[in-house]
Amino acid sequence: MSADLDPVVYLNGEWGPLSEARIPVLDRGFIFGDGVYEVVPLYATPQGRAPFRLTQHLARLARSLGKIRIDNPFDDAGWRTLIAQAIDANRGEGDALVYIQVTRGVAKRRGHAFPAGITPTVFVMVNPLAFPTDASRAQGARAVTAEDKRWLHCDIKSVSLLGNVLMAQYAAENDALETIQLRDGLLTEGSSSNVWIVKGGKLFGAPRGPRILEGIRYALVEELAAEAGIDFEEREITEAELRDADEIMISSATKEVMPITVLDGEPVGDGRPGAVYAALYDAYQRAKARELADWALHAK
Ligand code: PMP
């Protein structure tokens, strides 16, 4: 199997090929989706693959673990070492991502409440990643909308992703990149992204809170907007405002910021990626260049 399909992965203290990694069926992640995860983008640099916004991703992992009361198996330095080792074990040419999953661990019998004296399962894997191409950015992507039927703790980066999986499949079946969810007539977020709208040159994002996962790119987009001199407001966005937006974009570790130019088959604004998107994407690339340069300076 190619190294891309069979990366060297970390599972509970051991390193080995993905194809040989095994967890017991009574792992709480398998039986209950009782775990949390992170996805950190890794950009190819001359010094190797560099993580972007790792500090913030590790802080969110710690928060997610805290919210479901799993003891964090590592401190910040421990996670950094582990991730550096995973990157080292999977040297390659292109961009990539690191996937981290922690579950409550393997129970002795199936029962809903937390078992006593259980050790969390820790899994780390590096996968190659293709960011959206310049051609697809120039065109913009299609999105569809759907009622957000997920539970009301969307702020936890939980591995119980059934609602998100169904929404991503709905996008795929409708030839769209993303499903944009609405709850009670208000915009929440995508199946695996945060959503932004632009009206009259101003940028709006749905409020942080239990109804959305606060992307690491949420605060980043705020920073980029400030840098680009774009007014930003965090507030409820109605379905009518979404449909009437001049621009819509999504953000995530793997899509960076990506323009949505078709929503439910209708053009967004003039149907082309807008000026606010272009300014934010430029600022994103500058923030990335600064952080990766800093990373290279400190890389051994
Ligand atoms: N919302 C959801 C539901 C997600 O799965 C993701 C992607 N992990 C995001 C938002 C964006 O978060 P980030 O910017 O950290 O990738």
CSV table of C-alpha atoms and ligand atoms in Angstrom, one decimal:
chain,number,residue,atom,x,y,z
A,1,MET,CA,0.0,0.0,0.0
A,2,SER,CA,1.3,3.5,-0.7
A,3,ALA,CA,2.5,5.6,2.2
A,4,ASP,CA,-0.4,8.0,1.6
A,5,LEU,CA,-2.9,5.3,2.1
A,6,ASP,CA,-1.0,3.6,4.9
A,7,PRO,CA,0.5,6.4,7.0
A,8,VAL,CA,2.5,5.7,10.2
A,9,VAL,CA,0.0,6.4,13.0
A,10,TYR,CA,0.1,6.7,16.7
A,11,LEU,CA,-2.3,4.6,18.8
A,12,ASN,CA,-2.0,4.4,22.6
A,13,GLY,CA,1.8,4.8,22.9
A,14,GLU,CA,2.7,2.8,19.8
A,15,TRP,CA,3.6,3.7,16.2
A,16,GLY,CA,2.7,1.5,13.3
A,17,PRO,CA,1.0,1.4,9.9
A,18,LEU,CA,-2.6,2.5,9.8
A,19,SER,CA,-3.6,-0.8,8.3
A,20,GLU,CA,-2.5,-2.6,11.4
A,21,ALA,CA,-3.9,-0.2,14.0
A,22,ARG,CA,-6.7,-1.8,16.0
A,23,ILE,CA,-9.1,-0.8,18.8
A,24,PRO,CA,-11.3,-3.1,20.8
A,25,VAL,CA,-15.0,-2.9,19.9
A,26,LEU,CA,-15.9,-1.8,23.4
A,27,ASP,CA,-14.0,1.4,22.9
A,28,ARG,CA,-16.4,4.1,23.9
A,29,GLY,CA,-15.7,5.9,20.7
A,30,PHE,CA,-17.1,3.0,18.7
A,31,ILE,CA,-20.0,2.1,20.9
A,32,PHE,CA,-21.1,5.6,21.9
A,33,GLY,CA,-19.2,8.1,19.8
A,34,ASP,CA,-17.9,9.1,23.2
A,35,GLY,CA,-14.9,11.1,22.2
A,36,VAL,CA,-13.6,14.3,20.7
A,37,TYR,CA,-11.2,15.2,17.8
A,38,GLU,CA,-9.1,17.9,16.1
A,39,VAL,CA,-8.0,18.5,12.6
A,40,VAL,CA,-4.9,20.8,12.2
A,41,PRO,CA,-3.8,21.9,8.7
A,42,LEU,CA,-0.1,21.2,7.8
A,43,TYR,CA,1.4,23.3,5.1
A,44,ALA,CA,4.4,22.1,3.0
A,45,THR,CA,7.4,24.3,3.6
A,46,PRO,CA,11.1,23.9,2.6
A,47,GLN,CA,11.7,22.8,6.2
A,48,GLY,CA,8.9,20.2,6.1
A,49,ARG,CA,5.2,20.2,7.0
A,50,ALA,CA,4.3,23.0,9.4
A,51,PRO,CA,1.2,23.2,11.5
A,52,PHE,CA,-0.9,26.3,11.3
A,53,ARG,CA,-2.7,27.7,14.5
A,54,LEU,CA,-1.6,24.7,16.5
A,55,THR,CA,-1.8,26.6,19.8
A,56,GLN,CA,-5.4,27.3,19.2
A,57,HIS,CA,-6.2,23.8,18.0
A,58,LEU,CA,-4.7,22.3,21.2
A,59,ALA,CA,-6.6,24.8,23.4
A,60,ARG,CA,-9.9,23.7,21.7
A,61,LEU,CA,-9.0,20.1,22.2
A,62,ALA,CA,-8.4,20.7,25.9
A,63,ARG,CA,-11.8,22.6,26.0
A,64,SER,CA,-13.7,19.8,24.2
A,65,LEU,CA,-12.1,17.2,26.5
A,66,GLY,CA,-13.0,19.3,29.6
A,67,LYS,CA,-16.6,19.6,28.4
A,68,ILE,CA,-17.1,15.9,28.3
A,69,ARG,CA,-14.9,15.3,31.3
A,70,ILE,CA,-12.1,13.2,29.8
A,71,ASP,CA,-8.8,13.9,31.5
A,72,ASN,CA,-6.4,15.4,29.0
A,73,PRO,CA,-3.9,12.6,28.3
A,74,PHE,CA,-1.1,15.1,27.5
A,75,ASP,CA,-0.1,18.7,28.4
A,76,ASP,CA,0.6,21.2,25.7
A,77,ALA,CA,4.3,20.2,25.4
A,78,GLY,CA,3.3,16.5,25.2
A,79,TRP,CA,0.9,17.1,22.4
A,80,ARG,CA,3.4,19.2,20.5
A,81,THR,CA,6.0,16.4,20.8
A,82,LEU,CA,3.6,13.8,19.6
A,83,ILE,CA,2.5,15.9,16.6
A,84,ALA,CA,6.1,16.7,15.7
A,85,GLN,CA,6.8,12.9,15.8
A,86,ALA,CA,3.8,12.2,13.6
A,87,ILE,CA,4.9,14.8,11.1
A,88,ASP,CA,8.4,13.3,11.1
A,89,ALA,CA,7.1,9.8,10.6
A,90,ASN,CA,5.1,10.9,7.6
A,91,ARG,CA,7.5,13.1,5.6
A,92,GLY,CA,6.1,13.9,2.2
A,93,GLU,CA,5.9,16.5,-0.5
A,94,GLY,CA,2.6,18.2,-0.2
A,95,ASP,CA,0.2,19.8,2.3
A,96,ALA,CA,-1.4,17.6,4.8
A,97,LEU,CA,-3.5,17.5,8.0
A,98,VAL,CA,-3.0,15.9,11.4
A,99,TYR,CA,-6.1,14.2,12.8
A,100,ILE,CA,-6.2,13.7,16.6
A,101,GLN,CA,-8.9,11.6,18.3
A,102,VAL,CA,-9.3,11.0,22.0
A,103,THR,CA,-12.1,8.7,23.3
A,104,ARG,CA,-13.0,7.9,26.9
A,105,GLY,CA,-11.3,4.5,26.4
A,106,VAL,CA,-12.2,0.8,26.4
A,107,ALA,CA,-15.0,-0.3,28.8
A,108,LYS,CA,-15.2,-3.8,30.3
A,109,ARG,CA,-19.0,-3.9,29.5
A,110,ARG,CA,-21.4,-1.8,27.6
A,111,GLY,CA,-23.2,0.8,29.8
A,112,HIS,CA,-24.0,4.4,29.2
A,113,ALA,CA,-22.5,6.1,32.2
A,114,PHE,CA,-18.7,6.7,32.5
A,115,PRO,CA,-16.9,3.5,33.6
A,116,ALA,CA,-14.5,4.0,36.5
A,117,GLY,CA,-10.7,3.7,36.1
A,118,ILE,CA,-10.7,3.9,32.3
A,119,THR,CA,-7.7,5.1,30.3
A,120,PRO,CA,-8.5,7.4,27.2
A,121,THR,CA,-7.7,6.0,23.8
A,122,VAL,CA,-5.4,8.4,21.8
A,123,PHE,CA,-5.0,8.2,18.1
A,124,VAL,CA,-3.0,10.5,15.8
A,125,MET,CA,-2.7,10.3,12.0
A,126,VAL,CA,-1.3,12.5,9.3
A,127,ASN,CA,-3.1,12.5,5.9
A,128,PRO,CA,-2.2,14.3,2.7
A,129,LEU,CA,-4.5,17.1,1.9
A,130,ALA,CA,-5.3,19.1,-1.3
A,131,PHE,CA,-6.6,22.6,-0.5
A,132,PRO,CA,-9.1,24.1,-3.0
A,133,THR,CA,-7.3,25.0,-6.2
A,134,ASP,CA,-7.0,28.5,-7.6
A,135,ALA,CA,-9.3,27.5,-10.4
A,136,SER,CA,-12.0,26.4,-7.9
A,137,ARG,CA,-11.5,29.5,-5.8
A,138,ALA,CA,-11.9,31.7,-8.9
A,139,GLN,CA,-15.2,29.9,-9.7
A,140,GLY,CA,-16.5,29.7,-6.1
A,141,ALA,CA,-18.4,26.7,-4.8
A,142,ARG,CA,-22.1,25.6,-4.7
A,143,ALA,CA,-23.8,25.1,-1.3
A,144,VAL,CA,-27.3,23.9,-0.3
A,145,THR,CA,-29.2,24.7,2.9
A,146,ALA,CA,-30.9,22.4,5.3
A,147,GLU,CA,-32.5,22.5,8.8
A,148,ASP,CA,-29.9,22.0,11.5
A,149,LYS,CA,-31.1,18.9,13.4
A,150,ARG,CA,-28.0,18.3,15.5
A,151,TRP,CA,-28.0,18.3,19.3
A,152,LEU,CA,-27.4,21.5,21.2
A,153,HIS,CA,-23.8,21.1,22.2
A,154,CYS,CA,-22.3,21.8,18.8
A,155,ASP,CA,-19.5,23.7,20.5
A,156,ILE,CA,-18.0,20.4,21.6
A,157,LYS,CA,-15.8,18.9,18.8
A,158,SER,CA,-17.5,15.6,19.4
A,159,VAL,CA,-16.9,12.5,17.3
A,160,SER,CA,-20.7,11.9,17.4
A,161,LEU,CA,-20.9,13.2,13.9
A,162,LEU,CA,-24.0,11.5,12.5
A,163,GLY,CA,-25.9,14.8,12.0
A,164,ASN,CA,-22.9,16.3,10.3
A,165,VAL,CA,-22.3,13.1,8.2
A,166,LEU,CA,-26.0,13.3,6.9
A,167,MET,CA,-25.6,16.9,6.0
A,168,ALA,CA,-22.3,16.4,4.2
A,169,GLN,CA,-23.9,13.5,2.2
A,170,TYR,CA,-26.8,15.8,1.3
A,171,ALA,CA,-24.3,18.3,-0.2
A,172,ALA,CA,-22.6,15.6,-2.1
A,173,GLU,CA,-25.9,14.3,-3.5
A,174,ASN,CA,-26.8,17.9,-4.6
A,175,ASP,CA,-23.4,18.5,-6.3
A,176,ALA,CA,-22.5,21.1,-3.6
A,177,LEU,CA,-19.4,21.6,-1.6
A,178,GLU,CA,-21.2,22.2,1.7
A,179,THR,CA,-24.6,22.2,3.4
A,180,ILE,CA,-25.4,25.4,5.2
A,181,GLN,CA,-27.6,24.7,8.2
A,182,LEU,CA,-30.4,26.8,9.6
A,183,ARG,CA,-32.1,26.3,13.0
A,184,ASP,CA,-35.4,27.9,13.7
A,185,GLY,CA,-34.9,30.2,10.7
A,186,LEU,CA,-31.4,31.3,11.8
A,187,LEU,CA,-28.0,30.5,10.2
A,188,THR,CA,-25.9,28.2,12.3
A,189,GLU,CA,-23.0,26.7,10.3
A,190,GLY,CA,-21.9,24.2,7.6
A,191,SER,CA,-21.6,20.4,8.1
A,192,SER,CA,-17.9,21.0,8.7
A,193,SER,CA,-17.3,24.7,8.4
A,194,ASN,CA,-18.3,28.1,9.8
A,195,VAL,CA,-20.3,30.3,7.5
A,196,TRP,CA,-19.9,34.1,6.8
A,197,ILE,CA,-22.1,36.5,5.0
A,198,VAL,CA,-21.3,40.0,3.5
A,199,LYS,CA,-23.9,42.7,3.2
A,200,GLY,CA,-23.0,46.3,2.1
A,201,GLY,CA,-19.3,45.6,2.6
A,202,LYS,CA,-19.8,44.4,6.2
A,203,LEU,CA,-19.0,40.9,7.3
A,204,PHE,CA,-21.3,38.9,9.6
A,205,GLY,CA,-20.9,35.6,11.5
A,206,ALA,CA,-23.4,33.6,13.5
A,207,PRO,CA,-22.8,34.0,17.3
A,208,ARG,CA,-20.4,31.8,19.1
A,209,GLY,CA,-22.2,29.5,21.6
A,210,PRO,CA,-23.6,26.0,21.9
A,211,ARG,CA,-25.2,26.1,18.4
A,212,ILE,CA,-21.9,26.2,16.5
A,213,LEU,CA,-18.4,24.8,16.7
A,214,GLU,CA,-16.1,27.8,17.1
A,215,GLY,CA,-13.7,27.2,14.3
A,216,ILE,CA,-10.1,28.0,14.9
A,217,ARG,CA,-10.7,30.1,11.8
A,218,TYR,CA,-13.5,32.0,13.6
A,219,ALA,CA,-11.1,34.2,15.6
A,220,LEU,CA,-8.7,34.2,12.6
A,221,VAL,CA,-11.3,35.6,10.2
A,222,GLU,CA,-12.1,38.3,12.8
A,223,GLU,CA,-8.4,39.1,12.9
A,224,LEU,CA,-8.1,39.1,9.1
A,225,ALA,CA,-11.2,41.4,8.8
A,226,ALA,CA,-9.6,43.9,11.2
A,227,GLU,CA,-6.4,43.8,9.3
A,228,ALA,CA,-8.2,44.3,6.0
A,229,GLY,CA,-10.3,47.2,7.4
A,230,ILE,CA,-13.6,45.2,7.0
A,231,ASP,CA,-16.3,45.8,9.6
A,232,PHE,CA,-17.3,42.6,11.4
A,233,GLU,CA,-20.3,41.8,13.5
A,234,GLU,CA,-21.1,38.6,15.4
A,235,ARG,CA,-24.9,38.3,15.5
A,236,GLU,CA,-27.9,36.2,14.6
A,237,ILE,CA,-28.4,36.0,10.8
A,238,THR,CA,-31.8,35.2,9.4
A,239,GLU,CA,-32.5,32.9,6.5
A,240,ALA,CA,-33.7,36.0,4.5
A,241,GLU,CA,-30.4,37.7,5.2
A,242,LEU,CA,-28.5,34.6,4.1
A,243,ARG,CA,-30.4,34.4,0.8
A,244,ASP,CA,-30.0,38.1,0.3
A,245,ALA,CA,-26.3,38.3,1.0
A,246,ASP,CA,-23.9,40.0,-1.4
A,247,GLU,CA,-21.3,37.3,-0.6
A,248,ILE,CA,-21.2,34.0,1.4
A,249,MET,CA,-18.1,32.1,2.4
A,250,ILE,CA,-17.2,29.2,4.5
A,251,SER,CA,-14.0,28.6,6.6
A,252,SER,CA,-12.3,25.5,7.9
A,253,ALA,CA,-8.9,24.0,8.4
A,254,THR,CA,-9.1,22.2,5.1
A,255,LYS,CA,-10.9,24.8,3.0
A,256,GLU,CA,-9.2,27.9,4.5
A,257,VAL,CA,-11.8,30.6,3.4
A,258,MET,CA,-13.8,29.5,0.4
A,259,PRO,CA,-16.4,31.5,-1.6
A,260,ILE,CA,-19.9,30.1,-2.1
A,261,THR,CA,-21.3,31.5,-5.3
A,262,VAL,CA,-24.4,29.3,-5.7
A,263,LEU,CA,-26.8,28.6,-2.9
A,264,ASP,CA,-29.7,26.2,-3.5
A,265,GLY,CA,-29.2,26.7,-7.2
A,266,GLU,CA,-29.4,30.5,-7.0
A,267,PRO,CA,-26.5,32.8,-7.6
A,268,VAL,CA,-25.1,34.6,-4.5
A,269,GLY,CA,-24.8,38.3,-5.2
A,270,ASP,CA,-23.5,38.6,-8.8
A,271,GLY,CA,-22.6,34.9,-8.7
A,272,ARG,CA,-18.8,35.5,-8.5
A,273,PRO,CA,-16.4,35.5,-5.6
A,274,GLY,CA,-16.6,38.9,-4.0
A,275,ALA,CA,-14.2,41.7,-2.9
A,276,VAL,CA,-14.5,40.9,0.8
A,277,TYR,CA,-13.7,37.2,0.2
A,278,ALA,CA,-10.7,38.3,-2.0
A,279,ALA,CA,-9.4,40.6,0.8
A,280,LEU,CA,-9.9,37.9,3.5
A,281,TYR,CA,-8.2,35.2,1.4
A,282,ASP,CA,-5.2,37.5,0.8
A,283,ALA,CA,-5.0,38.3,4.5
A,284,TYR,CA,-5.3,34.6,5.2
A,285,GLN,CA,-2.3,33.9,3.0
A,286,ARG,CA,-0.3,36.6,4.7
A,287,ALA,CA,-1.1,35.3,8.2
A,288,LYS,CA,-0.1,31.8,7.0
A,289,ALA,CA,3.2,33.1,5.6
A,290,ARG,CA,4.0,34.9,8.8
A,291,GLU,CA,3.2,31.9,11.0
A,292,LEU,CA,5.0,29.4,8.8
A,293,ALA,CA,8.1,31.7,8.6
A,294,ASP,CA,8.1,31.8,12.4
A,295,TRP,CA,7.7,28.1,12.5
A,296,ALA,CA,10.7,27.6,10.2
A,297,LEU,CA,12.8,29.9,12.4
A,298,HIS,CA,12.1,27.6,15.4
A,299,ALA,CA,12.1,24.3,13.6
A,300,LYS,CA,15.1,22.1,14.6
B,1,PMP,N1,-17.9,23.8,12.3
B,1,PMP,C1,-17.9,22.4,12.2
B,1,PMP,C2,-19.1,21.6,12.5
B,1,PMP,C3,-16.7,21.8,11.8
B,1,PMP,O1,-16.6,20.4,11.7
B,1,PMP,C4,-15.5,22.6,11.5
B,1,PMP,C5,-14.3,22.0,11.0
B,1,PMP,N2,-13.6,21.2,11.9
B,1,PMP,C6,-15.6,24.0,11.6
B,1,PMP,C7,-16.8,24.5,12.0
B,1,PMP,C8,-14.4,24.9,11.3
B,1,PMP,O2,-13.5,24.7,12.3
B,1,PMP,P1,-11.9,24.9,12.0
B,1,PMP,O3,-11.7,26.3,11.5
B,1,PMP,O4,-11.2,24.7,13.3
B,1,PMP,O5,-11.5,23.9,11.0
